[in-house]
Amino acid sequence: MPVDAEDDLPEQIRVRREKRQRLLDSGQDAYPVSVPRTHTIAQVRAAHPDLEPDTATGETVSVAGRVIFVRNTGKLCFATLRAGEGTEIQAMLSLDKVGEERLAAWKADVDLGDHVSVTGEVITSRRGELSILADSWVLAAKTLRPLPVEHKPLAEETRVRQRYVDLIVRPQAREVARLRIRTVASLRESFAARDYVEVETPMLQTMHGGASARPFVTHSNAFDIDLFLRIAPELFLKRCVVGGIDRVFEINRNFRNEGADSTHSPEFAMLEFYEAYADYRDMARTTRELIQEATLAVHGSLVFERIDGETRDFSGEWDEVYVYPSVSEAVGREITPETPVEVLRELVEAVGIKPEKTWVPGKYVEELLEHHVVSTFVRPTFVMDYPEDTSPLVRAHRTQPGVVEKWDLYIDGAEQGTGYSELVDPVIQRDRLVAQSLLKAGGDVEAMQVDEDFLRALEFGMPPSGGVGVGIDRLLMNLTGLNIRETILFPLVKPE
RNA sequence: GCGCCGCUAGCUCAAUUGGCAGAGCAGCGGACUCUUAAUCCGCGGGUUGUAGGUUCAAGUCCUACGCGGCGUACCA
């Protein structure tokens, strides 16, 4: 080991390395393959819920945990051991029980952060703290880096970059890590109860489609072709419906090569589900039920307090508003799919938004909607019946020309999901995708490609169907009040 | 992208007008057989994000770059 490199280490890391070496030199193992462990800390706590102070149980156990506090006195040492899930128990090491040599070794060798195994009687201290009075102890794993201060919050960046440390010291980090999968498990249970089939469709795609977004591009050496990381599973799930998987869902990652901020991550978890013989209203109801069931699974109530202390109410039926009427009301004049684009442009510019030349008329309407209407919805709200020209995969409204059967679900002013009566006419679908590809040729990097295989699938006949996409990260954000980086265990960050 | 703010000990943070770089916890040495973020005595620990510049003197002022946060624009 180069001496110079050692000298450059911070003092506390150097000291811990020396302790490790000292243990090895004396024939002890700093990282034994196994240590005594008869019970988890949680099991010991559960078995002795309310002992009186200064009680001896006569029961001997071996527990293991990370040392997070030490209170070493001359002949009686105390330590708090913490299990991975956060349960804690006190270890007591006395001169009588472990002997002079092992007590001295404890004081000299054990640092905050080390994993240790302690064997001894379950007792309570005179102050009533549930403890293991050690007959023996052994190091389970030496920690070479000092833990951060327990009682000062870690800097947000350190929490994100070193989530392992965050998980050790911050209860909420442990809680959120489990919350995500509890939410996803609830969704899967809800789908199972509705006879849905879960599938996994390609992440690596030769065409990108199903959403308007810039894809990540990668390369297959075997095929010598460029591939796209998927921006959405939509076109494959529809192939499933064509093939007769009438109720199908997928929960998996999408990748979009776009900005990252407190509400957007380049990779994010997405739920999409499709149901034959359902329309967008059926899908809205199912979506509400899924989210309500997940809310119950996480919070136990549809009226709940988030981690940030705010209260939200997801109970009952959810509000429905309509795009053109609500925009009309907001701008003080009637807006319809026939409203000339010049009028829309004036209204958009009047609120300080700069139109781009690729915008179609419906885009202006959506901008007005977002600016005037949507941010006011705290309670979950379905915004229904969108412009046709911004939704190339949606079926035309059954009675209103220029409008499609689509809703967006807004919670707390942010889009939580979207649902359609799906477009299943292969001829109209082809026209829409060709129009998209022309936009793409004109420089719109988010426009879709003409996916011939998808069109061929539709030509085999897709039953009338409803489809929904729900952002899982967004759902967690809405259930907790956290930003997106807190809901993702290891969010993408630039290298240090 | 653009604008503003930040980056100091292992961690969390101070440092007045440009004038000896500090504290708490953690660490090291010592005392202590019922502690609870133990206490008491003593001692170490810094390339102030990186590279330049101005100045007798730079954590502090200037320039560039890196990383981060917030705001703003686009996307879920």
Coordinates of C-alpha atoms (C1' of nucleotides) in Angstrom, one line a residue:
Chain A
M1 CA 0.0 0.0 0.0
P2 CA 1.6 3.3 -1.1
V3 CA 2.6 5.3 1.9
D4 CA 1.9 8.7 0.2
A5 CA -1.7 7.7 -0.6
E6 CA -2.2 6.7 3.0
D7 CA -0.9 10.1 4.1
D8 CA -3.4 11.9 1.9
L9 CA -6.4 10.3 3.5
P10 CA -8.5 12.3 5.9
E11 CA -7.4 11.5 9.5
Q12 CA -10.6 9.6 10.4
I13 CA -10.4 7.3 7.5
R14 CA -6.7 6.7 8.2
V15 CA -7.4 5.8 11.8
R16 CA -10.1 3.4 10.8
R17 CA -7.9 1.7 8.3
E18 CA -5.2 1.3 11.0
K19 CA -7.8 -0.3 13.3
R20 CA -8.8 -2.7 10.6
Q21 CA -5.1 -3.6 10.0
R22 CA -4.5 -4.0 13.8
L23 CA -7.4 -6.5 14.0
L24 CA -6.1 -8.5 11.1
D25 CA -2.6 -8.5 12.5
S26 CA -3.9 -9.8 15.8
G27 CA -5.6 -12.7 14.0
Q28 CA -9.1 -11.3 14.2
D29 CA -11.4 -10.9 11.3
A30 CA -12.7 -7.4 10.4
Y31 CA -15.2 -8.9 7.9
P32 CA -16.1 -12.4 9.2
V33 CA -18.2 -14.6 6.9
S34 CA -20.8 -15.0 9.6
V35 CA -21.4 -13.8 13.2
P36 CA -23.8 -15.1 15.9
R37 CA -27.4 -13.9 15.3
T38 CA -30.3 -15.7 16.8
H39 CA -32.9 -12.9 16.5
T40 CA -33.4 -9.7 14.6
I41 CA -33.5 -6.5 16.7
A42 CA -37.2 -6.2 15.7
Q43 CA -37.9 -9.7 17.0
V44 CA -36.3 -9.0 20.4
R45 CA -38.2 -5.7 20.7
A46 CA -41.5 -7.5 19.7
A47 CA -40.9 -10.3 22.3
H48 CA -40.4 -7.8 25.1
P49 CA -42.7 -4.9 24.5
D50 CA -43.1 -3.5 28.0
L51 CA -40.6 -4.7 30.6
E52 CA -40.3 -2.8 33.9
P53 CA -37.0 -1.0 34.4
D54 CA -34.1 -3.1 35.8
T55 CA -35.6 -6.4 34.7
A56 CA -33.6 -9.5 33.8
T57 CA -35.4 -11.9 31.5
G58 CA -33.0 -14.8 31.7
E59 CA -33.2 -15.1 27.9
T60 CA -29.9 -15.0 26.0
V61 CA -29.9 -13.9 22.4
S62 CA -27.4 -12.8 19.7
V63 CA -28.3 -9.7 17.7
A64 CA -26.4 -7.8 15.0
G65 CA -26.7 -4.2 14.1
R66 CA -24.8 -1.0 13.2
V67 CA -23.4 1.0 16.0
I68 CA -24.9 4.5 15.8
F69 CA -24.2 5.9 19.3
V70 CA -21.7 5.0 21.9
R71 CA -21.6 6.0 25.6
N72 CA -18.4 4.5 26.9
T73 CA -17.8 4.9 30.7
G74 CA -15.0 3.3 32.6
K75 CA -16.3 -0.2 33.2
L76 CA -19.7 -0.1 31.6
C77 CA -20.2 0.8 28.0
F78 CA -23.5 1.5 26.2
A79 CA -24.1 1.5 22.5
T80 CA -27.1 1.9 20.3
L81 CA -27.4 -0.7 17.6
R82 CA -29.6 -0.1 14.5
A83 CA -30.9 -2.7 12.1
G84 CA -31.2 -1.9 8.4
E85 CA -34.9 -1.1 8.6
G86 CA -34.3 1.3 11.5
T87 CA -35.2 -0.7 14.6
E88 CA -32.8 0.1 17.5
I89 CA -31.7 -1.7 20.6
Q90 CA -29.1 -0.9 23.3
A91 CA -26.1 -3.0 23.9
M92 CA -24.4 -2.9 27.4
L93 CA -20.9 -4.2 27.9
S94 CA -19.7 -4.5 31.4
L95 CA -16.3 -5.4 32.9
D96 CA -17.9 -8.2 34.9
K97 CA -19.5 -9.9 31.9
V98 CA -17.0 -9.5 29.0
G99 CA -13.7 -9.1 30.9
E100 CA -11.0 -6.6 30.8
E101 CA -9.5 -7.6 27.4
R102 CA -12.8 -7.5 25.4
L103 CA -14.0 -4.3 27.1
A104 CA -10.7 -2.6 26.1
A105 CA -11.0 -4.0 22.6
W106 CA -14.5 -2.6 22.4
K107 CA -13.3 0.8 23.3
A108 CA -10.3 0.7 21.0
D109 CA -11.7 -1.0 17.9
V110 CA -15.3 -0.1 17.5
D111 CA -16.2 3.1 15.7
L112 CA -19.6 4.6 15.0
G113 CA -20.9 2.9 11.9
D114 CA -19.4 -0.5 12.5
H115 CA -21.6 -3.6 12.4
V116 CA -21.3 -5.7 15.5
S117 CA -22.8 -8.9 16.9
V118 CA -23.6 -8.9 20.6
T119 CA -24.6 -12.1 22.6
G120 CA -26.1 -11.8 26.0
E121 CA -29.2 -11.6 28.2
V122 CA -32.2 -9.5 27.3
I123 CA -32.6 -7.0 30.1
T124 CA -33.8 -3.5 30.8
S125 CA -31.5 -0.9 32.2
R126 CA -32.2 1.0 35.4
R127 CA -33.6 3.7 33.2
G128 CA -35.9 1.2 31.4
E129 CA -34.1 0.9 28.1
L130 CA -34.4 -2.5 26.5
S131 CA -30.8 -3.8 26.2
I132 CA -28.6 -6.8 25.5
L133 CA -26.2 -7.2 28.5
A134 CA -23.3 -8.7 26.6
D135 CA -21.5 -11.9 27.6
S136 CA -19.5 -11.5 24.4
W137 CA -19.3 -9.4 21.3
V138 CA -17.7 -9.6 17.9
L139 CA -17.1 -7.2 15.0
A140 CA -19.4 -8.1 12.0
A141 CA -18.0 -5.5 9.5
K142 CA -15.6 -2.6 10.0
T143 CA -16.7 0.8 8.6
L144 CA -13.8 2.8 7.1
R145 CA -15.7 6.1 6.6
P146 CA -17.1 8.2 9.4
L147 CA -20.9 8.5 9.5
P148 CA -22.4 12.0 9.1
V149 CA -23.8 13.7 12.1
E150 CA -27.1 12.0 13.0
H151 CA -28.9 15.1 14.1
K152 CA -28.0 17.5 11.3
P153 CA -29.7 16.9 8.0
L154 CA -27.4 15.9 5.2
A155 CA -27.1 18.3 2.3
E156 CA -29.7 17.4 -0.4
E157 CA -27.0 16.7 -2.9
T158 CA -25.2 14.3 -0.6
R159 CA -28.5 12.5 0.2
V160 CA -29.0 11.9 -3.6
R161 CA -25.4 11.0 -4.5
Q162 CA -24.8 8.8 -1.5
R163 CA -28.2 7.3 -0.9
Y164 CA -26.7 4.5 1.1
V165 CA -25.6 7.0 3.7
D166 CA -29.0 8.7 3.6
L167 CA -30.7 5.4 4.2
I168 CA -28.5 4.7 7.3
V169 CA -29.2 8.1 8.9
R170 CA -32.6 9.3 7.8
P171 CA -35.8 7.4 8.7
Q172 CA -37.7 9.1 5.9
A173 CA -35.3 7.8 3.3
R174 CA -36.0 4.3 4.5
E175 CA -39.7 5.0 4.5
V176 CA -39.8 6.4 1.0
A177 CA -37.7 3.5 -0.4
R178 CA -40.4 1.1 0.8
L179 CA -43.3 3.4 -0.2
R180 CA -42.6 3.1 -3.9
I181 CA -42.8 -0.6 -4.1
R182 CA -45.9 -0.7 -1.8
T183 CA -47.6 1.6 -4.3
V184 CA -46.6 -0.5 -7.3
A185 CA -47.7 -3.7 -5.4
S186 CA -51.1 -2.1 -4.8
L187 CA -51.5 -1.3 -8.5
R188 CA -50.6 -4.8 -9.4
E189 CA -53.2 -6.2 -6.9
S190 CA -55.8 -3.8 -8.3
F191 CA -55.1 -5.0 -11.8
A192 CA -55.2 -8.7 -10.8
A193 CA -58.6 -8.1 -9.2
R194 CA -59.8 -6.8 -12.6
D195 CA -58.4 -9.7 -14.6
Y196 CA -55.7 -7.7 -16.3
V197 CA -52.6 -9.4 -17.7
E198 CA -49.2 -7.8 -17.0
V199 CA -46.7 -7.8 -19.9
E200 CA -43.2 -6.6 -20.5
T201 CA -42.7 -5.0 -23.9
P202 CA -39.4 -3.8 -25.5
M203 CA -37.3 -1.1 -23.9
L204 CA -35.0 -1.1 -27.0
Q205 CA -37.0 -0.2 -30.0
T206 CA -36.2 0.2 -33.6
M207 CA -38.8 3.0 -33.9
H208 CA -39.8 5.4 -31.2
G209 CA -43.5 6.2 -30.8
G210 CA -46.4 6.4 -28.5
A211 CA -45.6 9.9 -27.1
S212 CA -44.2 13.2 -28.2
A213 CA -40.7 13.3 -26.8
R214 CA -37.0 13.2 -27.7
P215 CA -35.6 9.7 -27.4
F216 CA -32.2 8.5 -26.3
V217 CA -30.4 6.8 -29.1
T218 CA -28.1 3.8 -28.7
H219 CA -26.5 1.2 -31.0
S220 CA -26.7 -2.5 -31.4
N221 CA -23.4 -4.1 -32.4
A222 CA -25.0 -7.4 -33.3
F223 CA -27.5 -5.9 -35.8
D224 CA -25.4 -2.8 -36.6
I225 CA -28.4 -0.5 -36.2
D226 CA -29.3 2.4 -34.0
L227 CA -31.9 1.7 -31.4
F228 CA -34.1 4.0 -29.3
L229 CA -34.7 3.6 -25.6
R230 CA -38.5 3.6 -25.4
I231 CA -40.4 6.8 -24.7
A232 CA -43.6 4.9 -24.2
P233 CA -44.8 1.3 -24.4
E234 CA -48.1 2.3 -26.0
L235 CA -47.7 0.9 -29.5
F236 CA -46.6 -2.5 -28.2
L237 CA -49.5 -2.7 -25.7
K238 CA -51.9 -2.0 -28.5
R239 CA -50.3 -4.9 -30.4
C240 CA -51.2 -7.0 -27.4
V241 CA -54.8 -5.9 -27.6
V242 CA -54.9 -6.8 -31.3
G243 CA -53.6 -10.2 -30.3
G244 CA -56.4 -10.7 -27.9
I245 CA -54.9 -9.7 -24.5
D246 CA -58.0 -7.7 -23.9
R247 CA -57.0 -6.3 -20.5
V248 CA -53.3 -5.6 -20.5
F249 CA -50.9 -3.4 -18.4
E250 CA -47.2 -2.7 -18.0
I251 CA -45.3 -0.9 -15.2
N252 CA -41.8 -0.1 -16.4
R253 CA -39.3 2.6 -17.2
N254 CA -39.5 5.1 -20.0
F255 CA -36.6 7.3 -21.1
R256 CA -36.9 10.8 -22.5
N257 CA -33.9 12.8 -23.5
E258 CA -35.2 16.1 -22.1
G259 CA -34.7 18.4 -19.2
A260 CA -34.3 17.2 -15.6
D261 CA -35.8 19.3 -12.8
S262 CA -37.9 18.9 -9.6
T263 CA -40.7 17.2 -11.6
H264 CA -38.9 15.5 -14.4
S265 CA -36.3 12.7 -14.5
P266 CA -34.7 11.4 -17.7
E267 CA -35.8 7.9 -16.7
F268 CA -39.2 7.5 -15.0
A269 CA -41.6 4.8 -14.2
M270 CA -44.8 4.6 -16.1
L271 CA -48.0 2.6 -15.8
E272 CA -49.9 2.1 -19.0
F273 CA -53.0 -0.1 -19.3
Y274 CA -55.5 -0.9 -22.1
E275 CA -58.9 -2.5 -22.1
A276 CA -60.9 -3.7 -25.0
Y277 CA -64.5 -2.6 -25.2
A278 CA -63.9 0.2 -22.8
D279 CA -63.9 3.9 -23.6
Y280 CA -62.2 6.9 -22.0
R281 CA -64.9 7.4 -19.4
D282 CA -64.6 3.7 -18.3
M283 CA -60.8 4.3 -18.1
A284 CA -61.2 7.4 -16.0
R285 CA -63.2 5.4 -13.5
T286 CA -60.7 2.6 -13.4
T287 CA -57.9 5.1 -13.0
R288 CA -59.6 6.8 -10.1
E289 CA -60.2 3.5 -8.4
L290 CA -56.5 2.4 -8.9
I291 CA -55.2 5.6 -7.4
Q292 CA -57.7 5.5 -4.6
E293 CA -56.7 1.9 -3.8
A294 CA -53.0 2.8 -3.9
T295 CA -53.7 5.8 -1.6
L296 CA -55.5 3.4 0.9
A297 CA -52.5 1.0 0.7
V298 CA -50.1 3.8 1.5
H299 CA -52.0 6.1 3.9
G300 CA -54.9 3.9 5.1
S301 CA -57.3 6.7 4.2
L302 CA -58.3 8.7 1.1
V303 CA -58.0 11.9 3.2
F304 CA -54.3 11.9 4.1
E305 CA -51.4 14.0 5.4
R306 CA -48.4 14.1 3.1
I307 CA -44.8 14.0 4.4
D308 CA -44.6 17.7 3.8
G309 CA -47.5 18.2 6.2
E310 CA -50.1 19.2 3.6
T311 CA -53.5 17.4 3.7
R312 CA -55.1 16.0 0.5
D313 CA -58.5 14.5 -0.2
F314 CA -58.6 11.9 -3.0
S315 CA -62.1 10.6 -1.8
G316 CA -65.3 10.2 -3.7
E317 CA -65.9 11.0 -7.4
W318 CA -63.4 13.3 -9.0
D319 CA -64.3 16.6 -10.8
E320 CA -64.6 16.7 -14.6
V321 CA -64.1 19.8 -16.6
Y322 CA -64.0 20.3 -20.4
V323 CA -61.2 21.9 -22.4
Y324 CA -63.0 24.3 -24.7
P325 CA -65.7 25.5 -22.3
S326 CA -63.2 26.0 -19.5
V327 CA -60.8 27.9 -21.8
S328 CA -63.7 30.0 -23.1
E329 CA -64.7 31.0 -19.6
A330 CA -61.1 31.8 -18.7
V331 CA -60.4 34.1 -21.7
G332 CA -63.9 35.6 -21.7
R333 CA -64.9 34.6 -25.3
E334 CA -66.0 31.4 -26.9
I335 CA -63.2 29.2 -28.1
T336 CA -64.0 26.2 -30.3
P337 CA -62.0 23.9 -32.6
E338 CA -63.0 26.4 -35.4
T339 CA -61.5 29.5 -33.7
P340 CA -59.0 30.9 -36.2
V341 CA -55.4 30.4 -35.2
E342 CA -54.8 34.2 -35.4
V343 CA -57.2 34.8 -32.5
L344 CA -55.6 32.0 -30.5
R345 CA -52.1 33.4 -31.2
E346 CA -53.2 36.8 -29.8
L347 CA -54.7 35.3 -26.7
V348 CA -51.5 33.3 -26.1
E349 CA -49.2 36.2 -26.6
A350 CA -51.4 38.3 -24.4
V351 CA -50.3 36.2 -21.4
G352 CA -46.7 36.4 -22.4
I353 CA -46.2 33.0 -24.1
K354 CA -44.2 33.0 -27.2
P355 CA -45.7 30.7 -29.9
E356 CA -43.3 28.5 -32.0
K357 CA -43.8 28.0 -35.7
T358 CA -44.4 24.3 -35.4
W359 CA -47.5 24.9 -33.3
V360 CA -50.9 23.6 -34.6
P361 CA -54.1 25.4 -33.5
G362 CA -54.8 22.8 -30.7
K363 CA -51.4 23.6 -29.2
Y364 CA -52.5 27.2 -28.6
V365 CA -55.6 25.9 -26.9
E366 CA -53.6 23.6 -24.6
E367 CA -51.3 26.5 -23.7
L368 CA -54.2 28.6 -22.7
L369 CA -55.6 25.7 -20.7
E370 CA -52.4 25.2 -18.9
H371 CA -51.9 28.9 -18.2
H372 CA -55.5 29.8 -17.1
V373 CA -57.2 26.7 -15.9
V374 CA -55.1 23.7 -14.8
S375 CA -52.9 25.2 -12.1
T376 CA -56.0 25.8 -9.9
F377 CA -56.8 22.1 -9.5
V378 CA -55.6 20.9 -6.1
R379 CA -58.1 18.0 -5.9
P380 CA -57.8 15.3 -8.6
T381 CA -59.6 16.6 -11.7
F382 CA -60.2 15.1 -15.1
V383 CA -59.8 17.6 -18.0
M384 CA -61.7 16.2 -20.9
D385 CA -62.1 16.4 -24.7
Y386 CA -58.9 17.7 -26.2
P387 CA -58.1 19.2 -29.6
E388 CA -57.7 16.6 -32.3
D389 CA -54.6 18.0 -33.9
T390 CA -52.4 17.5 -30.8
S391 CA -53.4 13.9 -30.2
P392 CA -52.4 11.7 -33.1
L393 CA -53.3 8.4 -31.4
V394 CA -56.8 9.3 -30.1
R395 CA -60.2 8.5 -31.5
A396 CA -62.3 11.5 -32.7
H397 CA -65.1 12.4 -30.3
R398 CA -68.3 10.6 -31.1
T399 CA -70.4 13.8 -31.4
Q400 CA -68.0 16.8 -31.4
P401 CA -66.0 17.5 -34.5
G402 CA -62.4 18.7 -34.0
V403 CA -62.2 17.1 -30.5
V404 CA -60.9 13.8 -29.4
E405 CA -62.0 11.5 -26.6
K406 CA -59.1 12.2 -24.3
W407 CA -58.7 13.3 -20.7
D408 CA -55.7 14.4 -18.7
L409 CA -55.8 13.9 -14.9
Y410 CA -54.5 16.8 -12.9
I411 CA -53.6 16.6 -9.2
D412 CA -52.1 19.6 -7.4
G413 CA -51.9 21.5 -10.7
A414 CA -49.6 18.9 -12.3
E415 CA -50.5 16.2 -14.9
Q416 CA -50.8 12.8 -13.3
G417 CA -52.0 10.8 -16.2
T418 CA -53.8 10.7 -19.5
G419 CA -56.5 8.5 -21.0
Y420 CA -58.0 7.9 -24.4
S421 CA -60.7 6.2 -26.4
E422 CA -58.0 4.7 -28.6
L423 CA -57.9 5.3 -32.3
V424 CA -58.2 1.9 -33.9
D425 CA -59.0 2.8 -37.6
P426 CA -55.7 1.8 -39.4
V427 CA -56.4 4.1 -42.3
I428 CA -56.9 7.2 -40.1
Q429 CA -54.0 6.2 -37.9
R430 CA -51.7 6.0 -41.0
D431 CA -52.7 9.5 -42.1
R432 CA -52.0 10.8 -38.6
L433 CA -48.6 9.2 -38.4
V434 CA -47.6 10.4 -41.9
A435 CA -48.6 13.9 -40.8
Q436 CA -46.3 13.4 -37.7
S437 CA -43.4 12.3 -39.8
L438 CA -43.8 15.4 -42.0
L439 CA -43.6 17.5 -38.8
K440 CA -40.5 15.5 -37.9
A441 CA -39.0 16.1 -41.4
G442 CA -39.8 19.8 -40.8
G443 CA -37.6 19.8 -37.6
D444 CA -40.0 18.8 -34.8
V445 CA -37.7 16.5 -32.8
E446 CA -40.6 15.2 -30.7
A447 CA -42.8 14.1 -33.6
M448 CA -43.5 10.4 -34.2
Q449 CA -42.2 8.1 -36.9
V450 CA -44.4 5.9 -39.2
D451 CA -44.3 2.5 -37.5
E452 CA -45.3 0.2 -40.3
D453 CA -45.5 -2.9 -38.1
F454 CA -47.8 -1.1 -35.7
L455 CA -50.0 -0.1 -38.6
R456 CA -50.0 -3.7 -39.9
A457 CA -51.1 -4.9 -36.4
L458 CA -54.0 -2.4 -36.5
E459 CA -55.0 -3.7 -40.0
F460 CA -55.6 -7.1 -38.3
G461 CA -58.4 -5.3 -36.3
M462 CA -58.1 -3.8 -32.9
P463 CA -61.4 -3.9 -30.9
P464 CA -62.7 -0.6 -29.6
S465 CA -60.5 0.1 -26.6
G466 CA -59.6 2.6 -23.8
G467 CA -56.0 3.3 -22.8
V468 CA -54.3 5.1 -19.9
G469 CA -50.9 6.3 -18.9
V470 CA -50.0 7.1 -15.3
G471 CA -46.7 8.4 -14.1
I472 CA -45.6 6.4 -11.1
D473 CA -43.1 9.0 -9.9
R474 CA -45.7 11.6 -10.1
L475 CA -48.1 9.4 -8.2
L476 CA -45.5 9.1 -5.4
M477 CA -45.0 12.8 -5.5
N478 CA -48.7 13.4 -5.1
L479 CA -49.0 10.9 -2.3
T480 CA -46.0 12.3 -0.4
G481 CA -45.4 15.9 -1.4
L482 CA -41.8 15.1 -2.2
N483 CA -39.9 16.2 -5.3
I484 CA -39.1 13.6 -7.9
R485 CA -35.5 13.1 -6.8
E486 CA -36.6 12.1 -3.4
T487 CA -39.0 9.5 -4.8
I488 CA -36.3 7.8 -6.9
L489 CA -33.7 5.9 -4.9
F490 CA -30.8 6.6 -7.3
P491 CA -31.8 9.5 -9.6
L492 CA -29.4 10.3 -12.5
V493 CA -26.8 12.9 -11.4
K494 CA -23.8 14.3 -13.1
P495 CA -20.6 12.6 -12.2
E496 CA -18.7 14.2 -9.3
Chain B
rG1 C1' -30.8 27.0 -22.7
rC2 C1' -30.9 31.8 -19.9
rG3 C1' -30.7 34.5 -15.1
rC4 C1' -29.6 34.6 -9.8
rC5 C1' -27.4 32.2 -5.5
rG6 C1' -24.0 28.7 -3.4
rC7 C1' -19.3 25.3 -3.0
rU8 C1' -14.8 26.4 3.8
rA9 C1' -12.4 20.1 8.5
rG10 C1' -15.4 13.3 8.0
rC11 C1' -20.7 15.9 8.7
rU12 C1' -23.5 20.5 9.5
rC13 C1' -22.2 25.4 9.4
rA14 C1' -19.5 30.5 11.0
rA15 C1' -15.6 34.0 9.5
rU16 C1' -17.4 42.3 10.0
rU17 C1' -14.5 46.9 5.2
rG18 C1' -9.7 42.5 1.6
rG19 C1' -5.9 41.9 7.4
rC20 C1' -3.5 35.3 12.1
rA21 C1' -9.5 30.1 8.9
rG22 C1' -13.3 29.0 13.6
rA23 C1' -17.5 26.2 16.2
rG24 C1' -20.6 21.9 17.3
rC25 C1' -20.7 16.8 16.4
rA26 C1' -17.2 13.1 14.8
rG27 C1' -11.6 11.7 15.7
rC28 C1' -7.1 11.0 19.1
rG29 C1' -5.2 10.7 24.6
rG30 C1' -7.1 10.6 29.8
rA31 C1' -11.2 10.0 33.9
rC32 C1' -15.9 7.6 34.9
rU33 C1' -20.3 0.4 36.3
rC34 C1' -26.9 2.8 34.3
rU35 C1' -25.8 6.0 29.9
rU36 C1' -29.7 8.0 26.1
rA37 C1' -27.0 13.2 20.6
rA38 C1' -23.7 10.7 28.1
rU39 C1' -20.5 14.0 30.9
rC40 C1' -15.6 16.2 32.4
rC41 C1' -10.1 17.5 31.1
rG42 C1' -6.6 17.8 27.2
rC43 C1' -5.0 17.4 21.8
rG44 C1' -4.9 17.0 16.7
rG45 C1' -7.5 17.8 12.0
rG46 C1' -7.9 22.7 6.1
rU47 C1' -4.5 23.0 -1.3
rU48 C1' -11.5 27.5 1.5
rG49 C1' -14.7 23.4 -5.8
rU50 C1' -10.6 23.9 -10.0
rA51 C1' -7.4 27.2 -12.9
rG52 C1' -5.8 32.0 -13.6
rG53 C1' -5.7 37.4 -12.3
rU54 C1' -5.7 42.1 -9.1
rU55 C1' -3.3 43.3 -4.4
rC56 C1' 1.8 44.5 0.5
rA57 C1' -2.1 40.9 1.8
rA58 C1' -7.8 37.0 -1.1
rG59 C1' -12.4 32.3 2.0
rU60 C1' -13.7 37.5 0.8
rC61 C1' -12.5 41.3 -5.3
rC62 C1' -12.2 40.0 -11.0
rU63 C1' -12.2 36.2 -15.3
rA64 C1' -13.0 31.2 -17.0
rC65 C1' -14.5 26.3 -15.9
rG66 C1' -16.8 22.3 -12.9
rC67 C1' -20.8 20.7 -9.6
rG68 C1' -25.3 22.0 -7.1
rG69 C1' -29.8 24.8 -5.7
rC70 C1' -33.7 28.2 -7.1
rG71 C1' -36.3 30.9 -10.9
rU72 C1' -37.6 30.9 -16.2
rA73 C1' -38.5 28.2 -21.1
rC74 C1' -40.0 22.8 -23.1
rC75 C1' -41.5 17.7 -21.7
rA76 C1' -44.9 13.3 -17.7

